[in-house]
Amino acid sequence: MRRLVRFTLAALAVVTASGLGVLPGGTGVAVAQPDLSASGVVPVPFSQAWRRCDFSKFEYTGPDSYGRVFSQFRVAGGELVVDVQMATGVPNTPYDVRVIQLPRASAAGCAAGDPGVLAATLFTDAAGGGAVTVRGPIASGATGVWASVTRPSPMSQTPQEFYTTDFIVSF
């Protein structure tokens, strides 16, 4: 019995010291969002998460594709520049690329041409690879930016393929 108590206390001490314990307020590691003003180029990976215009995730939509998307965000000449590269996409296919500046309301649209949205089309080659550079003005009052790559569905409003940045890049 005494050995079990000592083992339990030792395990509890390790969990608490490592920050894995459940405490009000949390004890996890804080990670700052990348900031474009602090560095020249910010590399940003994508994942298969479908998001609303305010960067919140849609529920019950999971990954169903195999593309790998990567981007680099930077500011050049007072403009926002985003280089997007895709590998293993559907060959010979157009993808819609949108760069969405925040803050924006969840009800606000983020289609091509909407305020604070930069858009371009990425075309894949016969091997499923492609790249595009999206550039445009930084919206007044913008504090962050994220990107979305989608392949529209002819039969649904849900895209056949969707990739979004894993985090918001701050200005």
Short mmCIF file of C-alpha atoms in Angstrom, two decimals:
data_model
loop_
_atom_site.label_atom_id
_atom_site.label_comp_id
_atom_site.label_asym_id
_atom_site.label_seq_id
_atom_site.Cartn_x
_atom_site.Cartn_y
_atom_site.Cartn_z
CA MET A 1 0.00 0.00 0.00
CA ARG A 2 2.78 2.38 0.94
CA ARG A 3 4.55 1.67 -2.39
CA LEU A 4 1.33 2.49 -4.32
CA VAL A 5 0.94 5.81 -2.48
CA ARG A 6 4.57 6.77 -3.17
CA PHE A 7 4.20 5.84 -6.85
CA THR A 8 0.97 7.85 -7.16
CA LEU A 9 2.52 10.91 -5.50
CA ALA A 10 5.60 10.67 -7.73
CA ALA A 11 3.44 10.42 -10.86
CA LEU A 12 1.34 13.38 -9.71
CA ALA A 13 4.49 15.45 -9.12
CA VAL A 14 5.80 14.66 -12.62
CA VAL A 15 2.48 15.56 -14.26
CA THR A 16 2.21 18.81 -12.32
CA ALA A 17 5.81 19.82 -13.01
CA SER A 18 5.48 19.13 -16.73
CA GLY A 19 2.38 21.31 -17.07
CA LEU A 20 0.14 18.45 -18.12
CA GLY A 21 -2.10 18.70 -15.10
CA VAL A 22 -5.62 20.05 -15.23
CA LEU A 23 -5.60 23.33 -13.34
CA PRO A 24 -7.86 26.36 -13.63
CA GLY A 25 -6.19 28.82 -15.97
CA GLY A 26 -3.91 26.14 -17.41
CA THR A 27 -0.18 25.69 -17.19
CA GLY A 28 0.58 25.07 -20.86
CA VAL A 29 3.20 26.75 -22.98
CA ALA A 30 2.16 30.04 -24.57
CA VAL A 31 3.17 30.44 -28.21
CA ALA A 32 3.06 33.85 -29.88
CA GLN A 33 1.64 34.20 -33.37
CA PRO A 34 4.20 35.04 -36.05
CA ASP A 35 4.44 38.77 -36.74
CA LEU A 36 5.16 40.19 -40.20
CA SER A 37 6.55 43.42 -38.75
CA ALA A 38 9.18 41.53 -36.74
CA SER A 39 10.52 39.31 -39.53
CA GLY A 40 10.84 39.53 -43.28
CA VAL A 41 9.15 36.28 -44.34
CA VAL A 42 6.80 34.09 -42.29
CA PRO A 43 6.45 30.46 -43.47
CA VAL A 44 2.94 29.12 -42.87
CA PRO A 45 1.75 25.51 -43.29
CA PHE A 46 -1.81 24.55 -44.24
CA SER A 47 -4.07 21.81 -42.91
CA GLN A 48 -7.40 20.40 -44.04
CA ALA A 49 -9.68 22.56 -41.94
CA TRP A 50 -12.62 24.41 -43.47
CA ARG A 51 -12.99 27.82 -41.84
CA ARG A 52 -15.43 30.71 -41.77
CA CYS A 53 -14.28 34.20 -42.72
CA ASP A 54 -13.44 35.01 -39.07
CA PHE A 55 -11.05 31.99 -38.91
CA SER A 56 -13.42 29.84 -36.81
CA LYS A 57 -13.71 26.21 -37.94
CA PHE A 58 -16.79 24.61 -39.42
CA GLU A 59 -17.88 21.59 -37.40
CA TYR A 60 -18.31 18.11 -38.85
CA THR A 61 -16.21 18.65 -41.97
CA GLY A 62 -13.16 16.48 -42.13
CA PRO A 63 -10.26 15.99 -44.48
CA ASP A 64 -10.86 14.02 -47.63
CA SER A 65 -7.95 14.95 -49.89
CA TYR A 66 -4.23 14.51 -50.04
CA GLY A 67 -2.79 17.83 -51.22
CA ARG A 68 0.13 19.46 -49.43
CA VAL A 69 0.00 23.25 -49.30
CA PHE A 70 2.61 25.65 -47.95
CA SER A 71 2.91 29.44 -48.08
CA GLN A 72 5.18 32.34 -47.24
CA PHE A 73 3.75 35.67 -46.06
CA ARG A 74 5.66 38.95 -46.37
CA VAL A 75 5.17 42.69 -46.80
CA ALA A 76 6.93 44.28 -49.79
CA GLY A 77 6.56 47.87 -50.91
CA GLY A 78 3.64 48.46 -48.56
CA GLU A 79 1.72 45.51 -50.05
CA LEU A 80 0.88 42.13 -48.60
CA VAL A 81 2.51 39.34 -50.64
CA VAL A 82 1.68 35.65 -50.17
CA ASP A 83 3.46 32.90 -52.13
CA VAL A 84 1.41 29.67 -52.14
CA GLN A 85 2.82 26.33 -53.29
CA MET A 86 0.87 23.10 -53.68
CA ALA A 87 2.08 19.53 -54.17
CA THR A 88 0.12 16.33 -54.79
CA GLY A 89 -3.06 18.15 -55.78
CA VAL A 90 -5.47 16.96 -58.46
CA PRO A 91 -3.58 17.20 -61.78
CA ASN A 92 -4.54 19.95 -64.25
CA THR A 93 -7.04 21.56 -61.89
CA PRO A 94 -7.72 25.17 -60.83
CA TYR A 95 -7.82 25.95 -57.10
CA ASP A 96 -9.21 29.17 -55.60
CA VAL A 97 -6.73 30.98 -53.34
CA ARG A 98 -7.98 33.66 -50.95
CA VAL A 99 -5.95 35.75 -48.54
CA ILE A 100 -8.27 37.08 -45.84
CA GLN A 101 -7.34 40.00 -43.61
CA LEU A 102 -8.70 40.25 -40.07
CA PRO A 103 -10.58 41.39 -38.05
CA ARG A 104 -13.86 40.66 -39.78
CA ALA A 105 -17.26 39.51 -38.61
CA SER A 106 -18.25 35.88 -39.08
CA ALA A 107 -21.23 37.09 -41.12
CA ALA A 108 -19.02 39.19 -43.43
CA GLY A 109 -18.26 37.59 -46.75
CA CYS A 110 -14.78 36.60 -47.83
CA ALA A 111 -15.28 35.95 -51.52
CA ALA A 112 -12.98 37.32 -54.18
CA GLY A 113 -13.56 41.07 -54.42
CA ASP A 114 -14.86 41.54 -50.88
CA PRO A 115 -13.08 44.23 -48.81
CA GLY A 116 -9.91 42.88 -47.20
CA VAL A 117 -9.80 39.78 -49.43
CA LEU A 118 -7.11 39.14 -52.02
CA ALA A 119 -7.75 36.35 -54.52
CA ALA A 120 -6.00 34.38 -57.25
CA THR A 121 -6.25 31.04 -59.02
CA LEU A 122 -3.64 28.33 -58.62
CA PHE A 123 -3.42 25.91 -61.56
CA THR A 124 -1.82 22.51 -60.99
CA ASP A 125 0.33 20.83 -63.61
CA ALA A 126 0.18 17.23 -64.83
CA ALA A 127 1.89 16.07 -61.62
CA GLY A 128 -0.49 17.97 -59.31
CA GLY A 129 1.95 20.72 -58.35
CA GLY A 130 1.40 24.44 -58.68
CA ALA A 131 2.26 27.84 -57.30
CA VAL A 132 0.80 31.34 -57.29
CA THR A 133 1.71 34.69 -55.78
CA VAL A 134 -1.12 36.78 -54.35
CA ARG A 135 -0.41 40.45 -53.69
CA GLY A 136 -2.47 43.47 -52.83
CA PRO A 137 -3.00 46.36 -50.45
CA ILE A 138 -3.13 45.92 -46.70
CA ALA A 139 -6.65 46.76 -45.55
CA SER A 140 -7.12 49.71 -43.22
CA GLY A 141 -7.31 48.51 -39.62
CA ALA A 142 -6.14 44.96 -40.43
CA THR A 143 -4.26 43.25 -37.61
CA GLY A 144 -3.81 39.75 -39.04
CA VAL A 145 -4.10 37.61 -42.14
CA TRP A 146 -4.72 33.98 -43.10
CA ALA A 147 -5.18 32.09 -46.36
CA SER A 148 -7.49 29.48 -47.87
CA VAL A 149 -7.07 27.17 -50.87
CA THR A 150 -10.21 25.43 -52.14
CA ARG A 151 -11.36 23.35 -55.09
CA PRO A 152 -15.03 24.18 -55.72
CA SER A 153 -17.65 21.46 -55.95
CA PRO A 154 -20.04 21.55 -58.90
CA MET A 155 -22.82 19.96 -56.80
CA SER A 156 -22.44 21.56 -53.36
CA GLN A 157 -21.51 24.75 -51.54
CA THR A 158 -18.96 22.74 -49.57
CA PRO A 159 -15.70 22.63 -51.54
CA GLN A 160 -14.44 19.28 -52.79
CA GLU A 161 -11.04 20.12 -51.33
CA PHE A 162 -10.12 22.73 -48.72
CA TYR A 163 -6.93 23.80 -47.01
CA THR A 164 -6.45 26.72 -44.60
CA THR A 165 -3.47 28.12 -42.74
CA ASP A 166 -2.84 26.66 -39.32
CA PHE A 167 -2.66 30.06 -37.63
CA ILE A 168 -3.20 33.78 -38.15
CA VAL A 169 -0.16 35.86 -39.07
CA SER A 170 -0.13 39.21 -37.22
CA PHE A 171 0.85 42.54 -38.77
#
